Short mmCIF file of C-alpha atoms and ligand atoms in Angstrom, two decimals:
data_model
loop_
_atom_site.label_atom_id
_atom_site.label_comp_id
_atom_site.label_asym_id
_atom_site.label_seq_id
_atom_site.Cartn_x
_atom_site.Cartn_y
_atom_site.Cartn_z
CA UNK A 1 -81.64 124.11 239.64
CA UNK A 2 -80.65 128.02 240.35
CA UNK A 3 -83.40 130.29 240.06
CA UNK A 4 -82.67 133.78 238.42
CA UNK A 5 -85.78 135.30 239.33
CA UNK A 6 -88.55 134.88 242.23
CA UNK A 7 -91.79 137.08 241.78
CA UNK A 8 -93.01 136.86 245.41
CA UNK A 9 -95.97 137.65 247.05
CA UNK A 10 -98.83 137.98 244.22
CA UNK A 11 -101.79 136.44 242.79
CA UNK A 12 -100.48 134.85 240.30
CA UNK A 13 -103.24 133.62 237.87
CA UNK A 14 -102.86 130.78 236.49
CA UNK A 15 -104.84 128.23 233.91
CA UNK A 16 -106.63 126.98 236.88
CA UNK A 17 -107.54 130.38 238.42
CA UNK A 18 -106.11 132.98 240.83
CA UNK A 19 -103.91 131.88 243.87
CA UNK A 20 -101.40 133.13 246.01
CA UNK A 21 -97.85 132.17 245.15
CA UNK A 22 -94.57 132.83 243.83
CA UNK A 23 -93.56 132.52 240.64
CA UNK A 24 -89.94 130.78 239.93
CA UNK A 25 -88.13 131.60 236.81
CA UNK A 26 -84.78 129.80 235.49
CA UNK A 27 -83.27 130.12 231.99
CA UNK A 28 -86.77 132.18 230.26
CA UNK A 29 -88.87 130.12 231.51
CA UNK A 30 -91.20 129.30 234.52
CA UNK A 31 -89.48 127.16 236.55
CA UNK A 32 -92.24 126.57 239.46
CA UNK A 33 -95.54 128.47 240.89
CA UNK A 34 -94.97 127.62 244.85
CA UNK A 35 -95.80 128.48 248.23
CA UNK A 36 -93.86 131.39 249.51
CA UNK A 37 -92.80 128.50 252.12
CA UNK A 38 -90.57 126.84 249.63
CA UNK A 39 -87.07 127.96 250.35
CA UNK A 40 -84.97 128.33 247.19
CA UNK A 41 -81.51 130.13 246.23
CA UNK A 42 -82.87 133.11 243.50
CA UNK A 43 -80.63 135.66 242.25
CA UNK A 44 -83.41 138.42 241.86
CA UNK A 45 -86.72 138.63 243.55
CA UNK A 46 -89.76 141.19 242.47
CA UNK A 47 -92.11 141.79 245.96
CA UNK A 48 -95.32 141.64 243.94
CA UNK A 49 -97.68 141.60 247.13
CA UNK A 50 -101.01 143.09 246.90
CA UNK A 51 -100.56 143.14 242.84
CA UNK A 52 -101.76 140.53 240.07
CA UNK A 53 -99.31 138.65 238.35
CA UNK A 54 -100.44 137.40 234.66
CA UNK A 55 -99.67 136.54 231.42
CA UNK A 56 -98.51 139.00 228.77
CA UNK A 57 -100.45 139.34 225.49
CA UNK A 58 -100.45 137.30 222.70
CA UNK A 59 -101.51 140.17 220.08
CA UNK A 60 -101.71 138.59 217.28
CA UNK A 61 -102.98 141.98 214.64
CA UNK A 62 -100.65 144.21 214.89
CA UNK A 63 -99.42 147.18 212.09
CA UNK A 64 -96.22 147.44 213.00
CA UNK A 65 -95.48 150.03 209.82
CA UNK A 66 -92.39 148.95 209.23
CA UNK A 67 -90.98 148.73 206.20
CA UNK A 68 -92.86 151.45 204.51
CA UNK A 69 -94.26 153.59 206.51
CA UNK A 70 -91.93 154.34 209.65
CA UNK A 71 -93.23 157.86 209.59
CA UNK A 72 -96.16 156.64 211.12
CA UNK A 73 -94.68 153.89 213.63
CA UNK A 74 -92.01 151.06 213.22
CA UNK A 75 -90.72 147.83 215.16
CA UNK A 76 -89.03 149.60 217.84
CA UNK A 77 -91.33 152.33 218.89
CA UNK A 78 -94.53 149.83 218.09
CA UNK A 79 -92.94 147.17 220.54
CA UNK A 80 -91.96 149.99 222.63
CA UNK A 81 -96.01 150.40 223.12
CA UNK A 82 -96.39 146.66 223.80
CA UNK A 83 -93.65 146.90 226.51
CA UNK A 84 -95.70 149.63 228.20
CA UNK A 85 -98.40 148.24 227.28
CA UNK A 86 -98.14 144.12 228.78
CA UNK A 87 -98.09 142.88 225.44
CA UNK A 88 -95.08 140.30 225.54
CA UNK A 89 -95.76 138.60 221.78
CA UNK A 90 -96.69 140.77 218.84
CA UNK A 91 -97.95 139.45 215.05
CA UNK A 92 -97.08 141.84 212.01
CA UNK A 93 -99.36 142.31 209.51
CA UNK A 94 -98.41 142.13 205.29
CA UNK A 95 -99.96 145.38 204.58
CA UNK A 96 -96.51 147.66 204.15
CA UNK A 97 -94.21 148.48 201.56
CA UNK A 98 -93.24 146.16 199.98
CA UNK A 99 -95.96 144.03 201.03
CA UNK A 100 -95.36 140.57 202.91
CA UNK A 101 -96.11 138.19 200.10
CA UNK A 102 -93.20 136.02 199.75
CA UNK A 103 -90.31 134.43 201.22
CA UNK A 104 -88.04 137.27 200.32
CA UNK A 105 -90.49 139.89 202.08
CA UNK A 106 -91.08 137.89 204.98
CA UNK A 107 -87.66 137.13 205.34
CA UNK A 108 -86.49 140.92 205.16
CA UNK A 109 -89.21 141.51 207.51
CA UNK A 110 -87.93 138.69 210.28
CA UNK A 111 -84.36 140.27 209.95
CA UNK A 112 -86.16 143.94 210.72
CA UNK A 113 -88.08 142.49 214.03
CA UNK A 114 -84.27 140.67 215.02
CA UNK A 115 -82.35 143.42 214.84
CA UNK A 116 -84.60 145.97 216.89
CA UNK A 117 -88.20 144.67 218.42
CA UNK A 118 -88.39 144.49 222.08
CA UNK A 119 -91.02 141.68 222.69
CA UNK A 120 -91.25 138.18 220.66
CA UNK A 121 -92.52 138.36 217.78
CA UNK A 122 -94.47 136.91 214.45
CA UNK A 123 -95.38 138.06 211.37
CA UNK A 124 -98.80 137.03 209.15
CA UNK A 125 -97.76 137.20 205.23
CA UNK A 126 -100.56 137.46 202.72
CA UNK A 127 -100.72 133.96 201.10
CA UNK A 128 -102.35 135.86 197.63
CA UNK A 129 -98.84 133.62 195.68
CA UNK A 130 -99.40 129.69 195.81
CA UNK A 131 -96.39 129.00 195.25
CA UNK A 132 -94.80 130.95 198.45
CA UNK A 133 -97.55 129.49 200.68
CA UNK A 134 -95.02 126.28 202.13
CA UNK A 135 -92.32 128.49 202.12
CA UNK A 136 -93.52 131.40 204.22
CA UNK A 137 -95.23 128.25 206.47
CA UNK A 138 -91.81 126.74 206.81
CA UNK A 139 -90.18 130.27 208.41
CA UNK A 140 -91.90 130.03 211.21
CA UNK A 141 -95.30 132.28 210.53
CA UNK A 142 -98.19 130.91 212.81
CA UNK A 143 -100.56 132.38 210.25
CA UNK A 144 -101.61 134.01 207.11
CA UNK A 145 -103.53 137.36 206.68
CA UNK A 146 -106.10 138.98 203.32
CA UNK A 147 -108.21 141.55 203.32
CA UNK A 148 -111.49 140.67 202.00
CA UNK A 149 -111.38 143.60 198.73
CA UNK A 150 -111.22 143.80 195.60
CA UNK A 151 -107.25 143.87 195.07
CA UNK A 152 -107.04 147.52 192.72
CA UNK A 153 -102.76 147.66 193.12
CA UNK A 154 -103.17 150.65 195.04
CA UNK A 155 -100.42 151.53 197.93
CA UNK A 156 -102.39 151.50 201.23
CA UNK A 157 -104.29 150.49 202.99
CA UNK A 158 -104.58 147.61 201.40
CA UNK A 159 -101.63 147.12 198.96
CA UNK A 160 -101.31 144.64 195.72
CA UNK A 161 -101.08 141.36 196.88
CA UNK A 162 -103.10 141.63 199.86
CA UNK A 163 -106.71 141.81 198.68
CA UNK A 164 -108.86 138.69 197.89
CA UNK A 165 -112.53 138.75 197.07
CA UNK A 166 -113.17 136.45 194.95
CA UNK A 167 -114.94 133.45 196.62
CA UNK A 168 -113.01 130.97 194.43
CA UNK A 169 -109.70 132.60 194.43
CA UNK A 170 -110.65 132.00 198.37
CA UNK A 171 -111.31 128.94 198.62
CA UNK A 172 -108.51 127.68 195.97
CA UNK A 173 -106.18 129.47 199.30
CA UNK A 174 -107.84 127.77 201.74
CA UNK A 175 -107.16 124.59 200.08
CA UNK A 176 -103.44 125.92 200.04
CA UNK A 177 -103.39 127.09 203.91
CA UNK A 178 -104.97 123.44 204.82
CA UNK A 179 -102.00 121.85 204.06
CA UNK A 180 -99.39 123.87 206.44
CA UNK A 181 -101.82 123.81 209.31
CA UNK A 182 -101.93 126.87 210.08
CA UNK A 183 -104.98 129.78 210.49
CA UNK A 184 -106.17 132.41 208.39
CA UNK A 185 -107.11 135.66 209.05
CA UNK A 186 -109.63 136.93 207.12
CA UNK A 187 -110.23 140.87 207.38
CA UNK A 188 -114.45 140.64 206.30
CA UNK A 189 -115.44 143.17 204.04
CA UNK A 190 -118.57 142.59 200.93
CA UNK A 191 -116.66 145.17 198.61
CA UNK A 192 -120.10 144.98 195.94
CA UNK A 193 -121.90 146.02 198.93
CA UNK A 194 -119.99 148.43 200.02
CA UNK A 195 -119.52 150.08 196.79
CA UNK A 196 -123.11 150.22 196.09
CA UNK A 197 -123.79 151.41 199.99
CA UNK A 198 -120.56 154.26 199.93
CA UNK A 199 -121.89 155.40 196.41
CA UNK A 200 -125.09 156.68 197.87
CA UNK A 201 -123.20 158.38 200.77
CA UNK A 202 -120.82 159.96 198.52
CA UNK A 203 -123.86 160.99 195.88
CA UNK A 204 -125.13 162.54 198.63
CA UNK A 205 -122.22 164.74 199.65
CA UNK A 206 -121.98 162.91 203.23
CA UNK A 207 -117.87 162.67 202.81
CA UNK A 208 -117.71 162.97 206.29
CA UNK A 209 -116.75 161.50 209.65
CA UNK A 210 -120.39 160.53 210.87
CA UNK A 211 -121.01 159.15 206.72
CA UNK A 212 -118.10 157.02 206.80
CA UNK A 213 -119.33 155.92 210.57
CA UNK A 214 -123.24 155.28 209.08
CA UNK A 215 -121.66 153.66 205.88
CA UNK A 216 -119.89 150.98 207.22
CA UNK A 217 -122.33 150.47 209.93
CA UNK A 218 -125.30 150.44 207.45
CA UNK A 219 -128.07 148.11 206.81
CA UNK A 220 -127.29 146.88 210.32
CA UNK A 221 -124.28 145.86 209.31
CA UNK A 222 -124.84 143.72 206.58
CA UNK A 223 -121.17 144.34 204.39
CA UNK A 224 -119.84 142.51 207.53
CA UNK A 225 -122.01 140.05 207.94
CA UNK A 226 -122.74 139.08 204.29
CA UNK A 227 -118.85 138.67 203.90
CA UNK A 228 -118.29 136.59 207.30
CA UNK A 229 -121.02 134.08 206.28
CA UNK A 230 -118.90 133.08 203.20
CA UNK A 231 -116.00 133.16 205.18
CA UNK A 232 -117.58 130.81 207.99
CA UNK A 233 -119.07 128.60 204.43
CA UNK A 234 -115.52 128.24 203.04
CA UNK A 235 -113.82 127.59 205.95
CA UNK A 236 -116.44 124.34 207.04
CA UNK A 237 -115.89 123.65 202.71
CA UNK A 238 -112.11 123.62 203.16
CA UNK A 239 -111.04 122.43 206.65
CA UNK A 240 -109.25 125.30 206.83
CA UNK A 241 -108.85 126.85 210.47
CA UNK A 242 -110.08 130.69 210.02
CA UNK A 243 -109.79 133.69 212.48
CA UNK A 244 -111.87 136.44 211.52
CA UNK A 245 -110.66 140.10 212.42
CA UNK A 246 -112.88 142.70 213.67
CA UNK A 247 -115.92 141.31 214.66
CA UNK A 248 -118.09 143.53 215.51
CA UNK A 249 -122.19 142.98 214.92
CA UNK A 250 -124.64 141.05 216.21
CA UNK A 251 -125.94 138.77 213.42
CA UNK A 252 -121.96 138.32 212.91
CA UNK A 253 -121.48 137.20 216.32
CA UNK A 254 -124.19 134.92 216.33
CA UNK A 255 -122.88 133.15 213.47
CA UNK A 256 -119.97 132.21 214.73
CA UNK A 257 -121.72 131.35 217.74
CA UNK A 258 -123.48 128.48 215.22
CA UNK A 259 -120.03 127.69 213.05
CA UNK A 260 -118.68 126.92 216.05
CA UNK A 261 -121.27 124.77 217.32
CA UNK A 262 -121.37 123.09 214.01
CA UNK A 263 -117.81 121.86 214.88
CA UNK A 264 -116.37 125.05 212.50
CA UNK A 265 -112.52 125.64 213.27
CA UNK A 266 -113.29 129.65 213.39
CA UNK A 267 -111.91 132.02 215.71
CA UNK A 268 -113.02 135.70 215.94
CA UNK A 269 -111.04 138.78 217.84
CA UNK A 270 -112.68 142.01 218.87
CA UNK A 271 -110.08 145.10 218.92
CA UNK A 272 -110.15 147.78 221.58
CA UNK A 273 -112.42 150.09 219.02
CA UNK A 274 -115.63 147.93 219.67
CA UNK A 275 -115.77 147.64 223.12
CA UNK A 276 -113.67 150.71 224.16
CA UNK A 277 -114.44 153.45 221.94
CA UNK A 278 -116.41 154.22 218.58
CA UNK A 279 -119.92 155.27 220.03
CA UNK A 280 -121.87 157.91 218.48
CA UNK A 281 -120.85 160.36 220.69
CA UNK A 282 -117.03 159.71 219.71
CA UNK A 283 -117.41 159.72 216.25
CA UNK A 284 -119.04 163.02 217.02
CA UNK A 285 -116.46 164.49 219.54
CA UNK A 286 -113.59 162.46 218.08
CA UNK A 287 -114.55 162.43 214.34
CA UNK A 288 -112.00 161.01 212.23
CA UNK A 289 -109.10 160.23 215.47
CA UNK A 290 -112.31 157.83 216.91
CA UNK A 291 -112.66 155.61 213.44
CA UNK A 292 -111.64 152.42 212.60
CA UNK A 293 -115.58 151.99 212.73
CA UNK A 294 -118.47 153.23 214.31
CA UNK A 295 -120.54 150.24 216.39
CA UNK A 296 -123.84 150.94 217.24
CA UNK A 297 -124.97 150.33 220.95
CA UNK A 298 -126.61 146.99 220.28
CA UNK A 299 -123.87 145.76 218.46
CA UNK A 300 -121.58 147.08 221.15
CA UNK A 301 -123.86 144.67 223.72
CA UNK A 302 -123.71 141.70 221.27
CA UNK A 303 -120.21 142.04 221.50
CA UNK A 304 -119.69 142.35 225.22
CA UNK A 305 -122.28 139.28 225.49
CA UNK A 306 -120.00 137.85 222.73
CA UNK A 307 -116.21 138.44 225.37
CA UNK A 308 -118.39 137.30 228.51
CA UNK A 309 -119.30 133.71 226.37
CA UNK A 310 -116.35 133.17 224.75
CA UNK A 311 -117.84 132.97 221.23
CA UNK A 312 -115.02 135.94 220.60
CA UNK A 313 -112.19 134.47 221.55
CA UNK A 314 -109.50 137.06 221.31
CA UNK A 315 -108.88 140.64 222.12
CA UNK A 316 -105.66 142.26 219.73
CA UNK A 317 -105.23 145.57 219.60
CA UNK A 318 -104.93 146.12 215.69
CA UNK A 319 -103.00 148.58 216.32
CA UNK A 320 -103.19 151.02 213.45
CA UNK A 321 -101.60 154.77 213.76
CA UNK A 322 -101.65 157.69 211.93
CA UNK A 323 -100.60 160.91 211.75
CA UNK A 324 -102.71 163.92 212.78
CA UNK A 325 -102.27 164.91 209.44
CA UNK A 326 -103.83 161.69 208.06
CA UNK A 327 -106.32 162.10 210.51
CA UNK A 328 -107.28 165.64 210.16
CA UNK A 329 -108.34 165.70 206.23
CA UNK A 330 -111.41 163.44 207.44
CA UNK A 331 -113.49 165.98 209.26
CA UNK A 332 -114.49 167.42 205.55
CA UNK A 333 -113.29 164.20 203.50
CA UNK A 334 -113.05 161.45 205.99
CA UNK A 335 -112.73 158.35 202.87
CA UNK A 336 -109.48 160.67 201.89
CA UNK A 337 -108.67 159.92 205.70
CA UNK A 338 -106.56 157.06 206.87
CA UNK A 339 -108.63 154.69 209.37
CA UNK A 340 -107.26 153.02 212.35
CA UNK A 341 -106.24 154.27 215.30
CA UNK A 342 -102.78 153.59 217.48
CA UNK A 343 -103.94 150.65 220.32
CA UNK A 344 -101.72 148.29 221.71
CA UNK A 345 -99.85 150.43 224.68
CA UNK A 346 -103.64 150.38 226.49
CA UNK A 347 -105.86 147.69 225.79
CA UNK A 348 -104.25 145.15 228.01
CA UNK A 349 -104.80 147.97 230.87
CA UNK A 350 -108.43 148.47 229.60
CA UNK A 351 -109.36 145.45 229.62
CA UNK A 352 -108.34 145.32 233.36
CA UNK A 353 -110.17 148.18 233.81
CA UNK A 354 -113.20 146.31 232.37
CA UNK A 355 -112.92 143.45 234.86
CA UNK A 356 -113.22 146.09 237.96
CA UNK A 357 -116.16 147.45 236.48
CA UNK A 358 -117.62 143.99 236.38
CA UNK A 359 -118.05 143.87 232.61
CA UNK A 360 -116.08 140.92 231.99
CA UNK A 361 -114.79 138.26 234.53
CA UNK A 362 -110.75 138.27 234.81
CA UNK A 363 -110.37 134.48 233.39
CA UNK A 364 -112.16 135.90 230.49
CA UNK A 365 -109.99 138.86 230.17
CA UNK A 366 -106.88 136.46 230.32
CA UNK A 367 -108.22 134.07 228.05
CA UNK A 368 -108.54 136.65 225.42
CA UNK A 369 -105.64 138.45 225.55
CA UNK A 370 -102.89 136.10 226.29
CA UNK A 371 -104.04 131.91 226.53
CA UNK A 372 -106.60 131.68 223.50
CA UNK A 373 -104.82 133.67 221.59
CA UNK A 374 -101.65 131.38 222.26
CA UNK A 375 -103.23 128.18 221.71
CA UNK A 376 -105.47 129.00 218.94
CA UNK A 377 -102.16 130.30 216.79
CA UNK A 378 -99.61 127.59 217.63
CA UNK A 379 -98.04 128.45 220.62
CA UNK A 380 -99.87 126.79 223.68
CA UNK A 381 -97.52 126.12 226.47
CA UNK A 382 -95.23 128.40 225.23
CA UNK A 383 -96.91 131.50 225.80
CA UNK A 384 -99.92 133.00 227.29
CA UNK A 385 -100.48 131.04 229.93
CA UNK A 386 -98.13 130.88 233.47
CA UNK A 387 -97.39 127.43 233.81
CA UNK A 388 -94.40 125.51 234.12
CA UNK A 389 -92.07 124.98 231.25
CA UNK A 390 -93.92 128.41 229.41
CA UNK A 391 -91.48 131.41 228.58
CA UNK A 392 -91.48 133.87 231.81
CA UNK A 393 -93.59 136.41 229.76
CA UNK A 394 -95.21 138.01 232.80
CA UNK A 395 -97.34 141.26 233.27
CA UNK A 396 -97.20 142.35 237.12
CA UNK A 397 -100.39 144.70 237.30
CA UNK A 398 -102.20 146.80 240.22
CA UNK A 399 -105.57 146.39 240.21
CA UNK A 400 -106.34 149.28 242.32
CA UNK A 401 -104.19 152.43 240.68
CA UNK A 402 -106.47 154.83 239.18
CA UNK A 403 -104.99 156.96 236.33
CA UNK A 404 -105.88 159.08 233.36
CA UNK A 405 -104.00 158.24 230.05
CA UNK A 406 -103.00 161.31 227.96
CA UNK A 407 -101.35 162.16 224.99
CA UNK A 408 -98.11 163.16 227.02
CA UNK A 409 -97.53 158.99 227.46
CA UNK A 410 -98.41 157.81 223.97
CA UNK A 411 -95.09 155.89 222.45
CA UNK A 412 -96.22 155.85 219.13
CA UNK A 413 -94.76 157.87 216.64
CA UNK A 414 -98.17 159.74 215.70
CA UNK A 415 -98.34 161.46 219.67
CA UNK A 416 -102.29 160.73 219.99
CA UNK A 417 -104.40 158.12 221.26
CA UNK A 418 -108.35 158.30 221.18
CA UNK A 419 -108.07 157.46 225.05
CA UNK A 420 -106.65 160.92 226.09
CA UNK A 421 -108.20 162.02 229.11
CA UNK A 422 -110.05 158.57 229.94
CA UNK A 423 -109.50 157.63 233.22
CA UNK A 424 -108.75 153.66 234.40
CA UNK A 425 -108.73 151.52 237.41
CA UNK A 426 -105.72 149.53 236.58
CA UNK A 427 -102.06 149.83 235.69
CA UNK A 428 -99.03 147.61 234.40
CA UNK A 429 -96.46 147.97 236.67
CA UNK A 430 -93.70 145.35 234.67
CA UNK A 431 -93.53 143.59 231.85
CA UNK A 432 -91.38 140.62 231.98
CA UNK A 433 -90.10 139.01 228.46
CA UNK A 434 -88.30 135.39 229.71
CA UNK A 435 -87.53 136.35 232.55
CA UNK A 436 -86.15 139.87 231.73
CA UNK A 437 -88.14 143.28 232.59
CA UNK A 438 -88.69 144.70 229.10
CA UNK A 439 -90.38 147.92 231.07
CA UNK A 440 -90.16 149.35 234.28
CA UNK A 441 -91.10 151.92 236.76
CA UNK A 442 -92.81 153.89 233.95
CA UNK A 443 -90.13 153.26 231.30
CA UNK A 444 -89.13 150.84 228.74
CA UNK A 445 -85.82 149.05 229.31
CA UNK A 446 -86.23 146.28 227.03
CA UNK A 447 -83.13 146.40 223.93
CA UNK A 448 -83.82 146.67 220.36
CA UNK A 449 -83.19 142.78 219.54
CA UNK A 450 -83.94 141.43 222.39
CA UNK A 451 -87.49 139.61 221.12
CA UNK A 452 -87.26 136.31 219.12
CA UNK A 453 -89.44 134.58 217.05
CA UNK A 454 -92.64 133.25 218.62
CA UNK A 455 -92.48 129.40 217.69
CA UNK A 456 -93.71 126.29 219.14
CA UNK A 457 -91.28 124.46 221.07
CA UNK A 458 -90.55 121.26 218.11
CA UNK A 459 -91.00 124.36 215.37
CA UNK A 460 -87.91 123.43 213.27
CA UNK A 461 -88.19 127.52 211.92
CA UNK A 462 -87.47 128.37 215.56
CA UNK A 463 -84.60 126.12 216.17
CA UNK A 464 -82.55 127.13 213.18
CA UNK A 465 -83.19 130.57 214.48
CA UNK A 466 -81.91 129.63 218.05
CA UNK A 467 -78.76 128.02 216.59
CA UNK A 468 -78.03 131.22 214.91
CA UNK A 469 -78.61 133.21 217.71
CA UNK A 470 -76.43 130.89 219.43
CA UNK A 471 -73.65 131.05 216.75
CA UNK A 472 -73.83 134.87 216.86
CA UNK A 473 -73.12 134.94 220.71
CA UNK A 474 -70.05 132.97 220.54
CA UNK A 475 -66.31 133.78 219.59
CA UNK A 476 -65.78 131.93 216.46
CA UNK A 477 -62.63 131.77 215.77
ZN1 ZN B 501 -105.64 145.66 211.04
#
């Protein structure tokens, strides 16, 4: 066997926990974790003593902007940020122009991520057509993607075709989405609620940063929670596995807690907004540049409690930027503001940072951002976890580098991130891609192309897409 890479020296964690040893890597993949006795030809070797060596992340919600709105982001510059940022897999999300609803979208939107994204890749259509729900299955997706509203044809955030809130137009999907096997993510919203709840808040001239926060955060909570107990009903009525984005209250988190216990197939991710950001005190200081949502400090324990347990399985970044000039109209009209903020090129490093301040252990951190994530969409033991026979997708990470991000570093497009001036404990170093350093010694040097599609191993989708790949890199003649 020759060996192209040897990462020596490191605590490497793996599925069984943290130990000293080397990682081997031959054609992509892990070849062998071993003792740094084992004597072996390589033709490149990392020194990774005194760092961590982990898993990248499996982000699985990610707004990639592309095509439609690459003024705000697109697939380079948004996989730039995972590069920087650990992430090693990202999964688009339908919500652009055109949206993913179809073969024909999601097809023009796998040829975008082969031509220029940097990490693997994924993409989660919106299965609002029937008829396209086998066919986008049999590309290669890993899973779908609605937004709980009411679907009004409007552009964005939520474009035609990628709203669904009626609870039989639901279900009749979920009977669709049971047949390909895989999950459905289900962005929770109650839109009667909410339009009854925002009516008062607009009636009352409250069009404003800390209105939008108190809106969506009102009556404890309740348009999330009303809308992820139908979610969690259909899903047990329909077999059909369910991931539910943004979870973020208590009452929500404790019934998933009892779905799951009641043998429910649900999973449930928390983005870096809840745990990370989004107190009062930033809506206040950060107004509009702080909201996706506001989450009150009990909710914000709930949902810590909620990462230490494992009842929320996954941390992805939903990673959701705008420009300063979408941003800025919110401080006097902040529902004319676009919500979301930029987040995958730090939360793999905050979450670190969480583990050193004892918040969360680091098996749980791992768990949520690279091997649940993996296994619960399709791809266990070919990503997120470092074992042998997995892709080489490796993070190399010092636990003991204090830092302060600023706008200066942000990737993105936009040039902001709600985490200017914060400071953190821990910093990616490298971020390995099979077996190839995607970034660097503070830079990325990953290609545009580079990533392929993120596909179980006997994933037909993925080996029609290796032939071709294969095909391209030879001299026909
Ligand atoms: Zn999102």
């Amino acid at each position: 066997m020759s060996i192209d890479l040897r990462i020596s020296g490191g605590v490497v964690m793996t599925p069984s926990g943290p130990t000293t040893a080397d990682v081997l890597v031959a054609g992509g993949r892990i070849a062998g974790i071993v003792g740094s006795d084992v004597s072996i030809e390589s033709d490149r070797t990392i020194d990774a003593t005194g760092r961590l060596v982990l898993p990248g992340m499996v982000d699985v919600h990610v707004h990639t902007r592309e095509p439609g709105y690459e003024h705000k982001d697109d697939i380079l510059t948004t996989t730039q940020q995972a590069a920087a940022g650990g992430v090693t897999t990202i999964f688009g999300m339908p919500n652009l122009q055109p949206p993913t609803t179809d073969v024909a979208t999601l097809s023009d939107v796998f040829e975008r991520y082969g031509r220029t994204s940097i990490v693997d890749w994924n993409h989660n259509p919106a299965p609002t057509k029937p008829a396209e729900i086998q066919g986008m299955s049999d590309l290669g997706i890993r899973a779908y993607k609605i937004y709980m509203v009411v679907d009004t044809g409007r552009t964005y955030p939520h474009p035609a075709g990628t709203g669904m809130h009626d609870h039989g137009h639901l279900l009749q999907i979920m009977d669709h989405i049971v047949a390909t096997g895989k999950r459905f993510i289900i962005h929770p919203h109650d839109q009667a609620l909410m339009d009854y709840i925002e009516g008062q808040y607009l009636a009352r001239g409250e069009n404003t940063p800390e209105g939008y926060a108190s809106a969506y955060a009102a009556r404890e909570g309740v348009i999330w929670d009303t809308a992820i107990d139908v979610v969690l009903r259909l899903a047990e009525a329909s077999g059909c596995p369910v991931h539910i984005a943004h979870i973020q209250t208590r009452r929500s988190i404790e019934a998933v807690r009892r779905a799951k216990a009641a043998g429910v197939d649900v999973t449930c991710e928390v983005n870096h907004w809840a745990p990370f950001l989004s107190t009062w005190e930033d809506v206040q200081v950060l107004g509009p540049y702080a909201l996706s949502y506001w989450v009150p400090d009990d909710n914000r324990a709930a949902v810590w409690e909620g990462m230490r347990d494992g009842t929320i399985d996954i941390a992805s970044s939903d990673h959701a930027p705008h420009t300063r000039e979408e941003k800025e109209i919110g401080w006097t009209e902040m529902w004319s503001a676009h919500t979301g903020t930029p987040g995958i090129q730090y939360y793999y490093e905050l979450m670190l940072d969480a583990v050193n301040r004892g918040e969360l252990s680091l098996q749980r951190a791992i768990d949520m951002v690279a091997t649940v994530p993996a296994e619960k969409f399709g791809l266990e033991g070919v990503k997120g976890s470092l074992v042998v026979g997995a892709d080489a997708d490796i993070v190399i990470a010092d636990m003991a580098h204090e830092w302060t991000i600023t706008n200066d570093d942000v990737m993105s497009k936009t040039g902001w991130t709600p985490y200017d001036g914060r400071t953190v404990s821990a910093r990616i170093e490298r971020t390995i891609v099979r077996g190839r350093d995607v970034y660097a010694d503070g830079a990325v040097v990953g290609e545009p192309g580079y990533g392929v599609l993120a596909a179980a191993r006997n994933d037909p989708a993925a080996q029609a897409a290796e032939h071709t790949a294969d095909l391209a890199g030879k001299d026909l003649k």
